[in-house]
């Protein structure tokens, strides 16, 4: 399975600032995703990071707030812009890995963000 | 209606007990199903994939009932280390989106 790393692992930020989270995969993958997991909640998909084109955002998430880059098949960034305390959450990068019908999803270790 | 629904629990069971979780999904055309385990303050990790009528891995058995659109996870001989949140995940029939349940919390008590 793919090995995924994220940076930073955690951060405490002031409201109004922005944070860029990096996700690096040890192999080329077609599909990369960004999720958010708020305390005590399950995962919410923010967007699918598409290589070479604009990300596909889920309802409730917009590019101005969560710009995403995907310059190649092993790397993506998510920026949380103009942060507010409501953005405090764990942000998880994931990839879809597999062949044929056997696609599975693997997650990075997450970035724990606290906005004060 | 949510794509995937799970009983959130919590389930508190004694060591050695057998416990079962159920999960229902709304899209009858869904093709792939998974159980993930998430420990506190950690990322979800794939526990089992469920592709056909079900599969077994040691103490863990996952089953799929397409007619009733549910999948289950059975844990036998529970260990303290099984304490975690178990997430039911369904891959859409288009193959490009994973839907997550809210998770079922399990605590195994000594």
Short mmCIF file of N, CA, C and O in Angstrom, two decimals, chain B:
data_model
loop_
_atom_site.label_atom_id
_atom_site.label_comp_id
_atom_site.label_asym_id
_atom_site.label_seq_id
_atom_site.Cartn_x
_atom_site.Cartn_y
_atom_site.Cartn_z
N UNK B 1 -31.45 11.05 2.88
CA UNK B 1 -30.91 9.86 3.53
C UNK B 1 -29.40 9.83 3.32
O UNK B 1 -28.88 10.10 2.25
N UNK B 2 -28.68 9.49 4.38
CA UNK B 2 -27.23 9.42 4.27
C UNK B 2 -26.82 8.23 3.41
O UNK B 2 -27.50 7.22 3.37
N UNK B 3 -25.66 8.39 2.76
CA UNK B 3 -25.15 7.29 1.93
C UNK B 3 -24.82 6.06 2.78
O UNK B 3 -25.04 4.93 2.35
N UNK B 4 -24.26 6.29 3.94
CA UNK B 4 -23.83 5.20 4.82
C UNK B 4 -24.28 5.52 6.24
O UNK B 4 -24.07 6.63 6.72
N UNK B 5 -24.89 4.55 6.88
CA UNK B 5 -25.34 4.77 8.26
C UNK B 5 -24.85 3.65 9.17
O UNK B 5 -24.89 2.48 8.81
N UNK B 6 -24.39 4.07 10.33
CA UNK B 6 -23.90 3.14 11.34
C UNK B 6 -24.48 3.48 12.69
O UNK B 6 -24.76 4.64 12.96
N UNK B 7 -24.59 2.49 13.52
CA UNK B 7 -24.93 2.71 14.92
C UNK B 7 -23.68 3.27 15.60
O UNK B 7 -22.64 2.62 15.59
N UNK B 8 -23.75 4.47 16.17
CA UNK B 8 -22.54 5.07 16.75
C UNK B 8 -22.06 4.41 18.02
O UNK B 8 -20.93 4.62 18.45
N UNK B 9 -22.93 3.59 18.64
CA UNK B 9 -22.57 2.97 19.91
C UNK B 9 -22.69 3.97 21.04
O UNK B 9 -23.55 4.86 20.98
N UNK B 10 -21.88 3.93 22.07
CA UNK B 10 -20.70 3.07 22.17
C UNK B 10 -21.05 1.63 22.57
O UNK B 10 -22.05 1.39 23.21
N UNK B 11 -20.20 0.73 22.13
CA UNK B 11 -20.28 -0.65 22.54
C UNK B 11 -19.20 -0.88 23.59
O UNK B 11 -18.03 -0.62 23.33
N UNK B 12 -19.62 -1.30 24.75
CA UNK B 12 -18.68 -1.64 25.82
C UNK B 12 -18.82 -3.13 26.10
O UNK B 12 -19.87 -3.57 26.54
N UNK B 13 -17.76 -3.89 25.80
CA UNK B 13 -17.85 -5.34 25.93
C UNK B 13 -16.68 -5.85 26.76
O UNK B 13 -15.61 -5.25 26.78
N UNK B 14 -16.87 -6.98 27.44
CA UNK B 14 -15.76 -7.56 28.20
C UNK B 14 -14.79 -8.28 27.29
O UNK B 14 -15.14 -8.72 26.19
N UNK B 15 -13.57 -8.36 27.74
CA UNK B 15 -12.57 -9.14 27.00
C UNK B 15 -13.09 -10.53 26.71
O UNK B 15 -13.73 -11.16 27.55
N UNK B 16 -12.81 -11.00 25.50
CA UNK B 16 -13.24 -12.34 25.12
C UNK B 16 -14.61 -12.42 24.50
O UNK B 16 -14.99 -13.45 23.94
N UNK B 17 -15.35 -11.33 24.57
CA UNK B 17 -16.70 -11.33 24.02
C UNK B 17 -16.66 -11.26 22.50
O UNK B 17 -15.66 -10.90 21.89
N UNK B 18 -17.79 -11.60 21.90
CA UNK B 18 -17.99 -11.43 20.46
C UNK B 18 -18.91 -10.23 20.26
O UNK B 18 -19.92 -10.09 20.95
N UNK B 19 -18.53 -9.37 19.35
CA UNK B 19 -19.32 -8.16 19.10
C UNK B 19 -19.50 -7.99 17.60
O UNK B 19 -18.62 -8.34 16.81
N UNK B 20 -20.66 -7.48 17.22
CA UNK B 20 -20.97 -7.29 15.80
C UNK B 20 -21.47 -5.88 15.55
O UNK B 20 -22.25 -5.33 16.34
N UNK B 21 -20.99 -5.30 14.46
CA UNK B 21 -21.44 -3.97 14.04
C UNK B 21 -22.12 -4.11 12.69
O UNK B 21 -21.67 -4.86 11.84
N UNK B 22 -23.18 -3.34 12.51
CA UNK B 22 -23.85 -3.31 11.22
C UNK B 22 -23.76 -1.93 10.60
O UNK B 22 -23.64 -0.92 11.29
N UNK B 23 -23.87 -1.92 9.29
CA UNK B 23 -23.79 -0.68 8.54
C UNK B 23 -24.71 -0.83 7.33
O UNK B 23 -24.72 -1.88 6.69
N UNK B 24 -25.50 0.18 7.04
CA UNK B 24 -26.36 0.13 5.87
C UNK B 24 -25.93 1.19 4.86
O UNK B 24 -25.40 2.23 5.24
N UNK B 25 -26.17 0.90 3.60
CA UNK B 25 -25.82 1.86 2.55
C UNK B 25 -27.02 2.07 1.64
O UNK B 25 -27.87 1.20 1.48
N UNK B 26 -27.09 3.25 1.03
CA UNK B 26 -28.31 3.62 0.31
C UNK B 26 -28.27 3.31 -1.18
O UNK B 26 -29.32 3.13 -1.79
N UNK B 27 -27.07 3.27 -1.76
CA UNK B 27 -26.96 3.08 -3.20
C UNK B 27 -26.78 1.60 -3.52
O UNK B 27 -25.72 1.03 -3.28
N UNK B 28 -27.82 1.01 -4.08
CA UNK B 28 -27.78 -0.43 -4.34
C UNK B 28 -26.73 -0.80 -5.38
O UNK B 28 -26.34 -1.95 -5.49
N UNK B 29 -26.25 0.19 -6.15
CA UNK B 29 -25.25 -0.10 -7.18
C UNK B 29 -23.82 -0.04 -6.65
O UNK B 29 -22.88 -0.31 -7.38
N UNK B 30 -23.65 0.30 -5.38
CA UNK B 30 -22.30 0.36 -4.80
C UNK B 30 -21.60 -0.98 -4.95
O UNK B 30 -22.23 -2.04 -4.82
N UNK B 31 -20.30 -0.92 -5.23
CA UNK B 31 -19.59 -2.15 -5.55
C UNK B 31 -18.59 -2.58 -4.49
O UNK B 31 -18.34 -3.77 -4.34
N UNK B 32 -17.99 -1.64 -3.81
CA UNK B 32 -16.90 -2.00 -2.89
C UNK B 32 -17.19 -1.46 -1.50
O UNK B 32 -17.72 -0.35 -1.35
N UNK B 33 -16.80 -2.27 -0.53
CA UNK B 33 -17.14 -1.97 0.85
C UNK B 33 -15.93 -2.25 1.74
O UNK B 33 -15.16 -3.17 1.47
N UNK B 34 -15.79 -1.45 2.78
CA UNK B 34 -14.60 -1.56 3.61
C UNK B 34 -14.94 -1.31 5.06
O UNK B 34 -15.89 -0.57 5.37
N UNK B 35 -14.14 -1.86 5.92
CA UNK B 35 -14.14 -1.48 7.34
C UNK B 35 -12.78 -0.88 7.66
O UNK B 35 -11.74 -1.46 7.34
N UNK B 36 -12.81 0.30 8.27
CA UNK B 36 -11.60 0.96 8.73
C UNK B 36 -11.63 1.02 10.25
O UNK B 36 -12.70 1.08 10.86
N UNK B 37 -10.45 1.07 10.81
CA UNK B 37 -10.32 1.23 12.24
C UNK B 37 -9.62 2.56 12.49
O UNK B 37 -8.63 2.89 11.81
N UNK B 38 -10.13 3.33 13.45
CA UNK B 38 -9.48 4.59 13.79
C UNK B 38 -9.27 4.65 15.29
O UNK B 38 -10.23 4.64 16.07
N UNK B 39 -8.02 4.72 15.67
CA UNK B 39 -7.68 4.90 17.07
C UNK B 39 -7.73 6.40 17.40
O UNK B 39 -7.59 7.24 16.51
N UNK B 40 -7.87 6.67 18.67
CA UNK B 40 -8.00 8.06 19.12
C UNK B 40 -6.81 8.89 18.64
O UNK B 40 -5.65 8.49 18.82
N UNK B 41 -7.11 10.00 18.00
CA UNK B 41 -6.09 10.95 17.55
C UNK B 41 -5.16 10.36 16.48
O UNK B 41 -4.04 10.83 16.30
N UNK B 42 -5.65 9.34 15.77
CA UNK B 42 -4.87 8.75 14.69
C UNK B 42 -5.70 8.75 13.41
O UNK B 42 -6.91 8.98 13.45
N UNK B 43 -5.03 8.48 12.27
CA UNK B 43 -5.76 8.41 11.02
C UNK B 43 -6.47 7.07 10.88
O UNK B 43 -6.07 6.08 11.50
N UNK B 44 -7.52 7.00 10.07
CA UNK B 44 -8.17 5.70 9.82
C UNK B 44 -7.22 4.76 9.10
O UNK B 44 -6.45 5.18 8.23
N UNK B 45 -7.29 3.50 9.48
CA UNK B 45 -6.48 2.48 8.82
C UNK B 45 -7.38 1.36 8.33
O UNK B 45 -8.29 0.94 9.04
N UNK B 46 -7.09 0.89 7.13
CA UNK B 46 -7.90 -0.15 6.53
C UNK B 46 -7.81 -1.42 7.35
O UNK B 46 -6.72 -1.94 7.60
N UNK B 47 -8.96 -1.92 7.76
CA UNK B 47 -9.03 -3.17 8.51
C UNK B 47 -9.33 -4.32 7.56
O UNK B 47 -8.63 -5.32 7.55
N UNK B 48 -10.40 -4.16 6.79
CA UNK B 48 -10.79 -5.23 5.87
C UNK B 48 -11.52 -4.63 4.68
O UNK B 48 -12.28 -3.67 4.82
N UNK B 49 -11.30 -5.24 3.53
CA UNK B 49 -12.12 -4.94 2.36
C UNK B 49 -13.17 -6.05 2.23
O UNK B 49 -12.91 -7.19 2.58
N UNK B 50 -14.34 -5.69 1.76
CA UNK B 50 -15.40 -6.67 1.58
C UNK B 50 -15.84 -6.59 0.13
O UNK B 50 -16.51 -5.65 -0.28
N UNK B 51 -15.49 -7.58 -0.69
CA UNK B 51 -15.75 -7.47 -2.12
C UNK B 51 -16.88 -8.37 -2.61
O UNK B 51 -17.53 -8.05 -3.56
N UNK B 52 -17.08 -9.49 -1.98
CA UNK B 52 -18.11 -10.38 -2.50
C UNK B 52 -19.10 -10.74 -1.39
O UNK B 52 -19.77 -9.88 -0.86
N UNK B 53 -19.16 -11.96 -1.04
CA UNK B 53 -20.11 -12.36 -0.01
C UNK B 53 -19.54 -12.20 1.39
O UNK B 53 -20.21 -12.44 2.38
N UNK B 54 -18.29 -11.79 1.48
CA UNK B 54 -17.69 -11.58 2.79
C UNK B 54 -16.33 -12.22 2.87
O UNK B 54 -15.92 -12.95 1.97
N UNK B 55 -15.61 -11.92 3.93
CA UNK B 55 -14.29 -12.52 4.11
C UNK B 55 -13.90 -12.49 5.57
O UNK B 55 -14.49 -11.76 6.38
N UNK B 56 -12.91 -13.31 5.87
CA UNK B 56 -12.50 -13.49 7.26
C UNK B 56 -11.01 -13.26 7.37
O UNK B 56 -10.23 -13.63 6.49
N UNK B 57 -10.60 -12.63 8.46
CA UNK B 57 -9.18 -12.42 8.72
C UNK B 57 -8.96 -12.61 10.21
O UNK B 57 -9.19 -11.69 11.01
N UNK B 58 -8.55 -13.80 10.59
CA UNK B 58 -8.33 -14.07 12.00
C UNK B 58 -9.62 -13.95 12.79
O UNK B 58 -10.62 -14.62 12.50
N UNK B 59 -9.63 -13.08 13.76
CA UNK B 59 -10.81 -12.91 14.62
C UNK B 59 -11.89 -12.03 13.99
O UNK B 59 -12.96 -11.85 14.57
N UNK B 60 -11.60 -11.50 12.84
CA UNK B 60 -12.50 -10.54 12.21
C UNK B 60 -13.19 -11.18 10.99
O UNK B 60 -12.53 -11.77 10.15
N UNK B 61 -14.50 -10.99 10.93
CA UNK B 61 -15.27 -11.47 9.78
C UNK B 61 -16.15 -10.34 9.28
O UNK B 61 -16.90 -9.75 10.06
N UNK B 62 -16.06 -10.07 8.00
CA UNK B 62 -16.91 -9.06 7.38
C UNK B 62 -17.86 -9.76 6.43
O UNK B 62 -17.46 -10.66 5.71
N UNK B 63 -19.12 -9.34 6.46
CA UNK B 63 -20.11 -9.95 5.57
C UNK B 63 -20.90 -8.87 4.85
O UNK B 63 -21.12 -7.78 5.38
N UNK B 64 -21.31 -9.22 3.66
CA UNK B 64 -22.08 -8.30 2.82
C UNK B 64 -23.41 -8.93 2.48
O UNK B 64 -23.46 -10.09 2.06
N UNK B 65 -24.48 -8.20 2.67
CA UNK B 65 -25.81 -8.63 2.28
C UNK B 65 -26.35 -7.63 1.28
O UNK B 65 -26.84 -6.55 1.67
N UNK B 66 -26.23 -7.95 0.01
CA UNK B 66 -26.63 -6.99 -1.04
C UNK B 66 -28.14 -6.79 -1.05
O UNK B 66 -28.61 -5.70 -1.33
N UNK B 67 -28.89 -7.84 -0.80
CA UNK B 67 -30.35 -7.72 -0.85
C UNK B 67 -30.85 -6.70 0.16
O UNK B 67 -31.76 -5.91 -0.12
N UNK B 68 -30.25 -6.71 1.34
CA UNK B 68 -30.67 -5.79 2.39
C UNK B 68 -29.78 -4.56 2.48
O UNK B 68 -30.01 -3.68 3.31
N UNK B 69 -28.76 -4.53 1.65
CA UNK B 69 -27.84 -3.38 1.58
C UNK B 69 -27.21 -3.09 2.93
O UNK B 69 -27.28 -1.95 3.44
N UNK B 70 -26.64 -4.11 3.51
CA UNK B 70 -25.87 -3.85 4.71
C UNK B 70 -24.62 -4.72 4.74
O UNK B 70 -24.55 -5.78 4.11
N UNK B 71 -23.65 -4.22 5.46
CA UNK B 71 -22.44 -5.00 5.73
C UNK B 71 -22.25 -5.07 7.24
O UNK B 71 -22.74 -4.20 7.98
N UNK B 72 -21.59 -6.10 7.66
CA UNK B 72 -21.38 -6.29 9.09
C UNK B 72 -19.92 -6.61 9.36
O UNK B 72 -19.19 -7.06 8.48
N UNK B 73 -19.53 -6.35 10.58
CA UNK B 73 -18.20 -6.71 11.06
C UNK B 73 -18.36 -7.45 12.37
O UNK B 73 -18.99 -6.94 13.30
N UNK B 74 -17.81 -8.65 12.41
CA UNK B 74 -17.88 -9.47 13.62
C UNK B 74 -16.48 -9.60 14.19
O UNK B 74 -15.54 -9.93 13.46
N UNK B 75 -16.36 -9.31 15.45
CA UNK B 75 -15.08 -9.47 16.13
C UNK B 75 -15.25 -10.54 17.21
O UNK B 75 -16.08 -10.39 18.12
N UNK B 76 -14.48 -11.58 17.09
CA UNK B 76 -14.55 -12.67 18.08
C UNK B 76 -13.40 -12.52 19.07
O UNK B 76 -12.35 -11.95 18.75
N UNK B 77 -13.63 -13.07 20.28
CA UNK B 77 -12.58 -13.09 21.30
C UNK B 77 -11.94 -11.69 21.44
O UNK B 77 -10.73 -11.52 21.25
N UNK B 78 -12.73 -10.71 21.74
CA UNK B 78 -12.28 -9.31 21.80
C UNK B 78 -11.08 -9.15 22.70
O UNK B 78 -11.00 -9.71 23.80
N UNK B 79 -10.16 -8.33 22.24
CA UNK B 79 -8.96 -7.96 23.00
C UNK B 79 -9.06 -6.49 23.40
O UNK B 79 -9.74 -5.71 22.75
N UNK B 80 -8.32 -6.15 24.44
CA UNK B 80 -8.30 -4.75 24.88
C UNK B 80 -7.84 -3.85 23.72
O UNK B 80 -8.33 -2.72 23.56
N UNK B 81 -6.92 -4.37 22.92
CA UNK B 81 -6.38 -3.58 21.81
C UNK B 81 -7.38 -3.37 20.68
O UNK B 81 -7.10 -2.60 19.75
N UNK B 82 -8.52 -4.04 20.74
CA UNK B 82 -9.56 -3.81 19.71
C UNK B 82 -10.33 -2.52 19.97
O UNK B 82 -11.12 -2.08 19.13
N UNK B 83 -10.15 -1.91 21.12
CA UNK B 83 -10.85 -0.66 21.45
C UNK B 83 -10.47 0.41 20.44
O UNK B 83 -9.29 0.74 20.28
N UNK B 84 -11.47 0.92 19.75
CA UNK B 84 -11.24 1.90 18.68
C UNK B 84 -12.60 2.29 18.12
O UNK B 84 -13.64 1.81 18.57
N UNK B 85 -12.57 3.16 17.14
CA UNK B 85 -13.78 3.47 16.37
C UNK B 85 -13.68 2.75 15.04
O UNK B 85 -12.64 2.79 14.38
N UNK B 86 -14.75 2.09 14.65
CA UNK B 86 -14.78 1.31 13.42
C UNK B 86 -15.67 2.03 12.40
O UNK B 86 -16.84 2.29 12.66
N UNK B 87 -15.07 2.35 11.28
CA UNK B 87 -15.75 3.12 10.25
C UNK B 87 -16.15 2.21 9.09
O UNK B 87 -15.33 1.46 8.56
N UNK B 88 -17.40 2.32 8.70
CA UNK B 88 -17.90 1.62 7.52
C UNK B 88 -17.73 2.56 6.32
O UNK B 88 -18.09 3.75 6.41
N UNK B 89 -17.19 2.06 5.24
CA UNK B 89 -16.90 2.89 4.07
C UNK B 89 -17.40 2.19 2.82
O UNK B 89 -17.19 0.99 2.64
N UNK B 90 -18.04 2.96 1.96
CA UNK B 90 -18.60 2.42 0.72
C UNK B 90 -18.04 3.21 -0.45
O UNK B 90 -18.04 4.45 -0.42
N UNK B 91 -17.60 2.51 -1.47
CA UNK B 91 -17.11 3.15 -2.69
C UNK B 91 -18.27 3.26 -3.66
O UNK B 91 -18.96 2.28 -3.94
N UNK B 92 -18.46 4.46 -4.20
CA UNK B 92 -19.59 4.68 -5.10
C UNK B 92 -19.49 3.80 -6.33
O UNK B 92 -18.40 3.34 -6.70
N UNK B 93 -20.61 3.58 -6.98
CA UNK B 93 -20.61 2.73 -8.17
C UNK B 93 -19.85 3.35 -9.33
O UNK B 93 -19.44 2.65 -10.24
N UNK B 94 -19.62 4.66 -9.26
CA UNK B 94 -18.80 5.31 -10.28
C UNK B 94 -17.32 5.13 -9.97
O UNK B 94 -16.47 5.45 -10.80
N UNK B 95 -17.03 4.66 -8.78
CA UNK B 95 -15.66 4.35 -8.42
C UNK B 95 -14.79 5.53 -8.08
O UNK B 95 -13.57 5.41 -7.99
N UNK B 96 -15.40 6.71 -7.88
CA UNK B 96 -14.56 7.86 -7.64
C UNK B 96 -14.86 8.58 -6.33
O UNK B 96 -14.34 9.67 -6.11
N UNK B 97 -15.71 8.02 -5.50
CA UNK B 97 -15.95 8.65 -4.21
C UNK B 97 -16.22 7.61 -3.14
O UNK B 97 -16.99 6.67 -3.34
N UNK B 98 -15.54 7.82 -2.00
CA UNK B 98 -15.74 6.97 -0.84
C UNK B 98 -16.68 7.67 0.12
O UNK B 98 -16.51 8.85 0.42
N UNK B 99 -17.65 6.95 0.63
CA UNK B 99 -18.59 7.49 1.61
C UNK B 99 -18.33 6.83 2.95
O UNK B 99 -18.26 5.61 3.06
N UNK B 100 -18.21 7.67 3.98
CA UNK B 100 -17.87 7.19 5.31
C UNK B 100 -19.08 7.22 6.24
O UNK B 100 -19.85 8.19 6.24
N UNK B 101 -19.22 6.17 7.02
CA UNK B 101 -20.17 6.21 8.12
C UNK B 101 -19.60 7.05 9.24
O UNK B 101 -18.43 7.45 9.22
N UNK B 102 -20.41 7.31 10.23
CA UNK B 102 -19.98 8.15 11.35
C UNK B 102 -19.12 7.38 12.34
O UNK B 102 -18.54 7.97 13.24
N UNK B 103 -19.04 6.06 12.18
CA UNK B 103 -18.18 5.28 13.05
C UNK B 103 -18.92 4.70 14.24
O UNK B 103 -19.87 5.28 14.75
N UNK B 104 -18.47 3.53 14.66
CA UNK B 104 -19.00 2.86 15.84
C UNK B 104 -17.87 2.72 16.85
O UNK B 104 -16.82 2.18 16.54
N UNK B 105 -18.12 3.22 18.04
CA UNK B 105 -17.10 3.20 19.08
C UNK B 105 -17.16 1.89 19.87
O UNK B 105 -18.23 1.49 20.33
N UNK B 106 -16.02 1.25 19.99
CA UNK B 106 -15.92 0.01 20.76
C UNK B 106 -14.91 0.18 21.88
O UNK B 106 -13.79 0.64 21.65
N UNK B 107 -15.31 -0.19 23.08
CA UNK B 107 -14.39 -0.26 24.21
C UNK B 107 -14.44 -1.67 24.77
O UNK B 107 -15.52 -2.15 25.13
N UNK B 108 -13.29 -2.31 24.81
CA UNK B 108 -13.19 -3.65 25.40
C UNK B 108 -12.68 -3.48 26.82
O UNK B 108 -11.63 -2.88 27.06
N UNK B 109 -13.43 -4.04 27.74
CA UNK B 109 -13.17 -3.84 29.17
C UNK B 109 -12.49 -5.06 29.76
O UNK B 109 -12.89 -6.18 29.47
N UNK B 110 -11.47 -4.86 30.61
CA UNK B 110 -10.78 -6.02 31.20
C UNK B 110 -11.72 -6.85 32.06
O UNK B 110 -12.63 -6.32 32.68
#
